[in-house]
């Protein structure tokens, strides 16, 4: 009996082991970077046990990841991912009669390596730290500094990280989830993709496009190549306008456009932060070793890249307490505010060619849409006229036949005539019904069958005889996106940002680069046809609808939207930027 039970147990174990195990979902993008990168940022946020904070850090991970300025990874800044995970129905917000007919996407590149000038500053800081190695405890929390080597290579400085590729790949996948029947197969005449000439924007465009058209091509595993347009830096006034406006660059040179407020703030805050760091490192206060303002800022940048690239929170960041982080973040915001945003009108007015191109794009789509509807209506009227003529001819023939029958059988076939008339009437009714059905079928065909989705107009039905493609995807930089958002009036405070603002004003400001322009920031404009020549525009910032100042709804009447920017529509680049 024991042998029998043992045999049954062995058979049961074999059956369990033979069952196919659920395989984890594989990502199509392979990690191949010279430094170790943990791409599973969302999981790290959920599992706090994986996060290690130092003794000097009077804040937690959730605070730190919200204050990394423009170097904040998209996953950590975009708090709207939970909406997507909960399966919230995006289309519930949209008027039911509206149909999406065009998209204009403006995105910043994804997470990247530090640039060359930052790495060189890290090298200067490293050499300065080596001078105090004897004061750093071998078993202390800063012992890692004794043998610290900068993990970032100048040879690949500024390159897009795998994490940055994933940010744009998943961004496009979520866009597809919102509009599953919209994009279809790739055609360069339908979807225009452009980037600046800097590689990280081009690779971001490739990553986004790969996710958008994955599995629709014929190469390899159904890979779909795409065409990405670019211009040389000195010719690009749409995405690199900040480099090509002589008036703006002249202002930088003569310092009429300056970051004086940031320099004032540095003098107010950085020396004390440097002394605090010196104390935390255990360096005697009377030792002639000090951290310059530039070195203090480099420590903050080193902290930022530690977190943004490798989720390492207890090295450079451990040298900074909560107030240090907030003060250093505000310093960076002052820089972007006075160089790229509301600090000077020219900062954002030079983005007018980009917004003007978006408006021209949508105007062209509307004109084509109206022309297409007129053609369809004319075709429907012609079909109806033809059907009516056929009905009249049939009725006349039937009447003639009836008259002949009546003349031939007037005396003898009254009953038959009545029957024939009834039959003819029935036939006419049947013909009318058939003709009506044909008309309905023609109308359905002329309306493109609605693609089984009333909310989206399928790309393949778009005429290529147009100056603009149906969709435009643009990939650029923070220096592109910040001015454009400012031109639209977004994230504008009621006061200018100065070094001498009150604590409440600084804390409650709207202009926070950590939130409004992280890596992979996207500003997307959706054009809807709501029928009766009523077109609406929806603007999304980082996948969340945002109200444009001057509009009365997030689905803003397109003509109202245009009326908010008369200077943009009439903008002349040469006249504005010439000296």
mmCIF file of C-alpha atoms in Angstrom, residues 41-295:
data_model
loop_
_atom_site.group_PDB
_atom_site.id
_atom_site.type_symbol
_atom_site.label_atom_id
_atom_site.label_comp_id
_atom_site.label_asym_id
_atom_site.label_seq_id
_atom_site.Cartn_x
_atom_site.Cartn_y
_atom_site.Cartn_z
ATOM 1 C CA UNK A 41 11.414 52.413 -12.099
ATOM 2 C CA UNK A 42 7.717 51.938 -11.437
ATOM 3 C CA UNK A 43 8.372 48.702 -9.545
ATOM 4 C CA UNK A 44 10.988 50.465 -7.403
ATOM 5 C CA UNK A 45 8.486 53.147 -6.546
ATOM 6 C CA UNK A 46 6.021 50.509 -5.404
ATOM 7 C CA UNK A 47 8.495 48.451 -3.418
ATOM 8 C CA UNK A 48 9.951 50.855 -0.866
ATOM 9 C CA UNK A 49 12.164 48.079 0.539
ATOM 10 C CA UNK A 50 14.388 48.439 -2.529
ATOM 11 C CA UNK A 51 15.058 52.100 -1.743
ATOM 12 C CA UNK A 52 17.951 52.918 0.573
ATOM 13 C CA UNK A 53 18.174 56.382 2.090
ATOM 14 C CA UNK A 54 21.137 57.815 3.966
ATOM 15 C CA UNK A 55 21.337 59.073 7.537
ATOM 16 C CA UNK A 56 21.293 62.742 6.501
ATOM 17 C CA UNK A 57 18.253 62.450 4.246
ATOM 18 C CA UNK A 58 15.232 63.804 6.120
ATOM 19 C CA UNK A 59 12.972 62.914 3.190
ATOM 20 C CA UNK A 60 11.789 59.790 1.417
ATOM 21 C CA UNK A 61 12.079 58.556 -2.151
ATOM 22 C CA UNK A 62 8.683 59.896 -3.172
ATOM 23 C CA UNK A 63 9.869 63.413 -2.302
ATOM 24 C CA UNK A 64 13.201 63.064 -4.067
ATOM 25 C CA UNK A 65 11.804 61.921 -7.417
ATOM 26 C CA UNK A 66 9.514 64.960 -7.613
ATOM 27 C CA UNK A 67 12.365 67.471 -7.428
ATOM 28 C CA UNK A 68 14.922 66.412 -10.043
ATOM 29 C CA UNK A 69 14.245 69.476 -12.254
ATOM 30 C CA UNK A 70 14.382 68.875 -16.020
ATOM 31 C CA UNK A 71 16.308 65.623 -15.418
ATOM 32 C CA UNK A 72 13.278 63.885 -13.910
ATOM 33 C CA UNK A 73 12.524 60.594 -15.715
ATOM 34 C CA UNK A 74 9.075 60.578 -17.295
ATOM 35 C CA UNK A 75 7.802 57.584 -15.345
ATOM 36 C CA UNK A 76 8.621 59.310 -12.069
ATOM 37 C CA UNK A 77 7.085 62.632 -13.023
ATOM 38 C CA UNK A 78 3.977 61.370 -14.790
ATOM 39 C CA UNK A 79 1.551 60.696 -11.947
ATOM 40 C CA UNK A 80 -1.175 59.966 -14.500
ATOM 41 C CA UNK A 81 0.045 56.448 -15.195
ATOM 42 C CA UNK A 82 -2.283 55.200 -12.469
ATOM 43 C CA UNK A 83 -5.253 56.340 -14.555
ATOM 44 C CA UNK A 84 -4.068 54.182 -17.407
ATOM 45 C CA UNK A 85 -3.476 51.216 -15.103
ATOM 46 C CA UNK A 86 -6.998 51.544 -13.716
ATOM 47 C CA UNK A 87 -8.384 51.342 -17.256
ATOM 48 C CA UNK A 88 -10.028 54.746 -17.130
ATOM 49 C CA UNK A 89 -11.974 55.380 -20.333
ATOM 50 C CA UNK A 90 -10.351 58.348 -22.026
ATOM 51 C CA UNK A 91 -13.223 58.867 -24.483
ATOM 52 C CA UNK A 92 -15.732 59.468 -21.683
ATOM 53 C CA UNK A 93 -14.563 63.072 -21.526
ATOM 54 C CA UNK A 94 -15.185 63.744 -25.228
ATOM 55 C CA UNK A 95 -18.467 64.939 -26.766
ATOM 56 C CA UNK A 96 -19.949 61.873 -28.438
ATOM 57 C CA UNK A 97 -20.481 63.462 -31.836
ATOM 58 C CA UNK A 98 -16.808 64.453 -32.201
ATOM 59 C CA UNK A 99 -14.394 62.455 -34.343
ATOM 60 C CA UNK A 100 -10.606 62.680 -34.142
ATOM 61 C CA UNK A 101 -9.184 63.769 -37.499
ATOM 62 C CA UNK A 102 -5.621 64.928 -36.788
ATOM 63 C CA UNK A 103 -2.802 64.844 -34.213
ATOM 64 C CA UNK A 104 0.194 67.123 -33.746
ATOM 65 C CA UNK A 105 2.665 65.719 -31.194
ATOM 66 C CA UNK A 106 5.576 67.705 -29.721
ATOM 67 C CA UNK A 107 7.852 65.695 -27.465
ATOM 68 C CA UNK A 108 11.099 66.189 -25.616
ATOM 69 C CA UNK A 109 13.766 63.490 -25.881
ATOM 70 C CA UNK A 110 13.847 60.791 -23.221
ATOM 71 C CA UNK A 111 16.254 60.196 -20.336
ATOM 72 C CA UNK A 112 19.844 60.680 -21.418
ATOM 73 C CA UNK A 113 23.456 60.564 -20.296
ATOM 74 C CA UNK A 114 25.021 63.705 -18.785
ATOM 75 C CA UNK A 115 26.468 66.074 -21.358
ATOM 76 C CA UNK A 116 30.199 66.595 -21.799
ATOM 77 C CA UNK A 117 30.435 69.859 -19.845
ATOM 78 C CA UNK A 118 28.646 68.254 -16.881
ATOM 79 C CA UNK A 119 30.974 65.233 -16.867
ATOM 80 C CA UNK A 120 33.994 67.564 -16.883
ATOM 81 C CA UNK A 121 32.571 69.398 -13.870
ATOM 82 C CA UNK A 122 32.140 66.029 -12.167
ATOM 83 C CA UNK A 123 35.821 65.341 -12.801
ATOM 84 C CA UNK A 124 36.772 68.643 -11.165
ATOM 85 C CA UNK A 125 34.595 67.790 -8.165
ATOM 86 C CA UNK A 126 36.104 64.310 -7.968
ATOM 87 C CA UNK A 127 39.637 65.718 -7.813
ATOM 88 C CA UNK A 128 38.564 68.158 -5.110
ATOM 89 C CA UNK A 129 36.970 65.380 -3.020
ATOM 90 C CA UNK A 130 40.161 63.260 -3.214
ATOM 91 C CA UNK A 131 41.933 65.986 -1.220
ATOM 92 C CA UNK A 132 39.920 65.110 1.890
ATOM 93 C CA UNK A 133 40.054 61.315 1.610
ATOM 94 C CA UNK A 134 41.895 61.074 4.949
ATOM 95 C CA UNK A 135 38.920 62.592 6.760
ATOM 96 C CA UNK A 136 36.367 60.186 5.278
ATOM 97 C CA UNK A 137 35.779 57.153 7.510
ATOM 98 C CA UNK A 138 36.574 53.800 5.926
ATOM 99 C CA UNK A 139 33.413 52.224 7.312
ATOM 100 C CA UNK A 140 31.233 55.334 7.202
ATOM 101 C CA UNK A 141 28.327 56.122 4.929
ATOM 102 C CA UNK A 142 30.578 58.133 2.596
ATOM 103 C CA UNK A 143 33.329 55.530 2.297
ATOM 104 C CA UNK A 144 32.269 55.021 -1.338
ATOM 105 C CA UNK A 145 33.828 58.420 -2.116
ATOM 106 C CA UNK A 146 37.342 57.137 -1.416
ATOM 107 C CA UNK A 147 37.412 55.025 -4.571
ATOM 108 C CA UNK A 148 34.718 56.800 -6.537
ATOM 109 C CA UNK A 149 34.943 56.720 -10.328
ATOM 110 C CA UNK A 150 32.589 58.684 -12.529
ATOM 111 C CA UNK A 151 30.359 56.123 -14.271
ATOM 112 C CA UNK A 152 29.623 58.312 -17.286
ATOM 113 C CA UNK A 153 31.879 58.243 -20.337
ATOM 114 C CA UNK A 154 32.461 61.368 -22.412
ATOM 115 C CA UNK A 155 32.434 59.207 -25.565
ATOM 116 C CA UNK A 156 28.684 58.691 -25.147
ATOM 117 C CA UNK A 157 27.846 61.959 -23.377
ATOM 118 C CA UNK A 158 24.307 63.165 -24.010
ATOM 119 C CA UNK A 159 23.212 59.898 -25.643
ATOM 120 C CA UNK A 160 19.717 58.591 -25.071
ATOM 121 C CA UNK A 161 19.575 55.869 -22.423
ATOM 122 C CA UNK A 162 17.656 52.637 -22.748
ATOM 123 C CA UNK A 163 15.337 54.111 -20.154
ATOM 124 C CA UNK A 164 14.724 57.050 -22.502
ATOM 125 C CA UNK A 165 13.911 54.664 -25.328
ATOM 126 C CA UNK A 166 11.430 52.845 -23.105
ATOM 127 C CA UNK A 167 9.772 56.100 -22.080
ATOM 128 C CA UNK A 168 8.880 56.925 -25.682
ATOM 129 C CA UNK A 169 8.111 53.330 -26.641
ATOM 130 C CA UNK A 170 5.523 52.976 -23.871
ATOM 131 C CA UNK A 171 4.226 56.490 -24.497
ATOM 132 C CA UNK A 172 3.298 55.519 -28.055
ATOM 133 C CA UNK A 173 1.741 52.273 -26.837
ATOM 134 C CA UNK A 174 -0.551 54.189 -24.501
ATOM 135 C CA UNK A 175 -1.492 56.508 -27.369
ATOM 136 C CA UNK A 176 -2.439 53.440 -29.419
ATOM 137 C CA UNK A 177 -4.516 52.167 -26.525
ATOM 138 C CA UNK A 178 -6.473 55.435 -26.479
ATOM 139 C CA UNK A 179 -7.057 55.352 -30.250
ATOM 140 C CA UNK A 180 -6.839 51.699 -31.354
ATOM 141 C CA UNK A 181 -8.402 52.259 -34.793
ATOM 142 C CA UNK A 182 -6.759 55.522 -35.705
ATOM 143 C CA UNK A 183 -3.199 55.077 -36.952
ATOM 144 C CA UNK A 184 -3.235 51.924 -39.054
ATOM 145 C CA UNK A 185 -0.178 51.152 -41.172
ATOM 146 C CA UNK A 186 2.620 53.651 -41.617
ATOM 147 C CA UNK A 187 2.726 55.864 -44.681
ATOM 148 C CA UNK A 188 5.086 58.850 -44.891
ATOM 149 C CA UNK A 189 2.363 60.825 -46.694
ATOM 150 C CA UNK A 190 0.037 60.309 -43.724
ATOM 151 C CA UNK A 191 2.378 60.574 -40.739
ATOM 152 C CA UNK A 192 5.293 62.989 -40.776
ATOM 153 C CA UNK A 193 8.024 62.412 -38.193
ATOM 154 C CA UNK A 194 10.687 65.015 -37.505
ATOM 155 C CA UNK A 195 13.450 65.661 -34.996
ATOM 156 C CA UNK A 196 16.333 68.003 -34.443
ATOM 157 C CA UNK A 197 19.714 66.905 -35.728
ATOM 158 C CA UNK A 198 20.857 65.922 -32.191
ATOM 159 C CA UNK A 199 20.942 62.123 -31.924
ATOM 160 C CA UNK A 200 18.920 61.774 -28.700
ATOM 161 C CA UNK A 201 15.884 63.378 -30.347
ATOM 162 C CA UNK A 202 16.193 61.166 -33.411
ATOM 163 C CA UNK A 203 16.483 58.001 -31.316
ATOM 164 C CA UNK A 204 13.491 59.154 -29.262
ATOM 165 C CA UNK A 205 11.544 59.539 -32.505
ATOM 166 C CA UNK A 206 12.619 56.038 -33.572
ATOM 167 C CA UNK A 207 11.582 54.534 -30.224
ATOM 168 C CA UNK A 208 8.186 56.219 -30.349
ATOM 169 C CA UNK A 209 7.628 55.187 -33.965
ATOM 170 C CA UNK A 210 8.673 51.612 -33.252
ATOM 171 C CA UNK A 211 5.989 51.343 -30.579
ATOM 172 C CA UNK A 212 3.380 53.076 -32.723
ATOM 173 C CA UNK A 213 3.847 50.846 -35.785
ATOM 174 C CA UNK A 214 5.246 47.710 -34.170
ATOM 175 C CA UNK A 215 4.240 44.553 -36.009
ATOM 176 C CA UNK A 216 2.891 46.330 -39.089
ATOM 177 C CA UNK A 217 5.957 46.045 -41.354
ATOM 178 C CA UNK A 218 7.552 43.240 -43.348
ATOM 179 C CA UNK A 219 11.190 43.320 -42.167
ATOM 180 C CA UNK A 220 12.383 40.774 -39.609
ATOM 181 C CA UNK A 221 9.738 40.428 -36.921
ATOM 182 C CA UNK A 222 7.378 42.682 -38.875
ATOM 183 C CA UNK A 223 9.523 45.756 -38.236
ATOM 184 C CA UNK A 224 8.290 48.958 -39.887
ATOM 185 C CA UNK A 225 10.995 51.493 -40.909
ATOM 186 C CA UNK A 226 9.973 55.138 -40.845
ATOM 187 C CA UNK A 227 11.304 58.326 -42.380
ATOM 188 C CA UNK A 228 12.508 60.931 -39.864
ATOM 189 C CA UNK A 229 13.042 64.417 -41.229
ATOM 190 C CA UNK A 230 15.614 66.779 -39.771
ATOM 191 C CA UNK A 231 17.355 70.047 -40.546
ATOM 192 C CA UNK A 232 20.789 71.389 -39.814
ATOM 193 C CA UNK A 233 20.910 73.392 -36.595
ATOM 194 C CA UNK A 234 21.394 76.689 -38.408
ATOM 195 C CA UNK A 235 18.313 76.140 -40.605
ATOM 196 C CA UNK A 236 15.877 74.734 -38.059
ATOM 197 C CA UNK A 237 13.486 77.476 -36.931
ATOM 198 C CA UNK A 238 10.686 75.082 -35.944
ATOM 199 C CA UNK A 239 12.411 72.916 -33.330
ATOM 200 C CA UNK A 240 15.749 74.714 -32.757
ATOM 201 C CA UNK A 241 14.496 78.288 -32.939
ATOM 202 C CA UNK A 242 16.443 79.209 -29.780
ATOM 203 C CA UNK A 243 19.699 78.738 -31.702
ATOM 204 C CA UNK A 244 18.734 80.695 -34.802
ATOM 205 C CA UNK A 245 17.106 83.944 -33.727
ATOM 206 C CA UNK A 246 19.793 86.626 -33.953
ATOM 207 C CA UNK A 247 17.834 89.003 -31.744
ATOM 208 C CA UNK A 248 17.570 86.400 -28.978
ATOM 209 C CA UNK A 249 21.216 85.325 -29.158
ATOM 210 C CA UNK A 250 22.329 88.942 -29.184
ATOM 211 C CA UNK A 251 20.344 89.429 -25.985
ATOM 212 C CA UNK A 252 22.227 86.549 -24.403
ATOM 213 C CA UNK A 253 25.548 88.059 -25.398
ATOM 214 C CA UNK A 254 24.839 91.578 -24.143
ATOM 215 C CA UNK A 255 23.106 90.041 -21.083
ATOM 216 C CA UNK A 256 19.823 91.850 -21.584
ATOM 217 C CA UNK A 257 18.582 88.270 -21.342
ATOM 218 C CA UNK A 258 20.266 86.922 -18.222
ATOM 219 C CA UNK A 259 19.986 84.693 -15.181
ATOM 220 C CA UNK A 260 20.867 87.368 -12.622
ATOM 221 C CA UNK A 261 18.104 86.163 -10.331
ATOM 222 C CA UNK A 262 19.668 82.714 -10.234
ATOM 223 C CA UNK A 263 23.077 84.186 -9.414
ATOM 224 C CA UNK A 264 21.539 86.192 -6.565
ATOM 225 C CA UNK A 265 19.853 83.022 -5.317
ATOM 226 C CA UNK A 266 23.130 81.114 -5.469
ATOM 227 C CA UNK A 267 24.884 83.721 -3.356
ATOM 228 C CA UNK A 268 22.043 83.537 -0.851
ATOM 229 C CA UNK A 269 21.906 79.738 -0.549
ATOM 230 C CA UNK A 270 24.918 77.885 -1.951
ATOM 231 C CA UNK A 271 27.664 78.894 0.534
ATOM 232 C CA UNK A 272 25.629 77.620 3.489
ATOM 233 C CA UNK A 273 24.818 74.391 1.609
ATOM 234 C CA UNK A 274 28.546 73.943 0.958
ATOM 235 C CA UNK A 275 29.343 74.335 4.658
ATOM 236 C CA UNK A 276 26.663 71.781 5.568
ATOM 237 C CA UNK A 277 28.141 69.275 3.115
ATOM 238 C CA UNK A 278 31.632 69.861 4.502
ATOM 239 C CA UNK A 279 30.344 69.087 7.986
ATOM 240 C CA UNK A 280 28.547 65.914 6.849
ATOM 241 C CA UNK A 281 31.752 64.659 5.233
ATOM 242 C CA UNK A 282 33.542 65.041 8.547
ATOM 243 C CA UNK A 283 35.980 67.687 7.320
ATOM 244 C CA UNK A 284 37.245 69.985 10.101
ATOM 245 C CA UNK A 285 35.633 73.400 9.795
ATOM 246 C CA UNK A 286 39.003 75.136 10.175
ATOM 247 C CA UNK A 287 40.492 73.230 7.237
ATOM 248 C CA UNK A 288 41.041 75.383 4.167
ATOM 249 C CA UNK A 289 38.840 73.239 1.963
ATOM 250 C CA UNK A 290 35.649 74.684 0.557
ATOM 251 C CA UNK A 291 33.036 73.866 -2.042
ATOM 252 C CA UNK A 292 32.471 76.540 -4.648
ATOM 253 C CA UNK A 293 28.968 77.386 -5.831
ATOM 254 C CA UNK A 294 29.725 75.466 -9.031
ATOM 255 C CA UNK A 295 30.750 72.376 -7.027
#
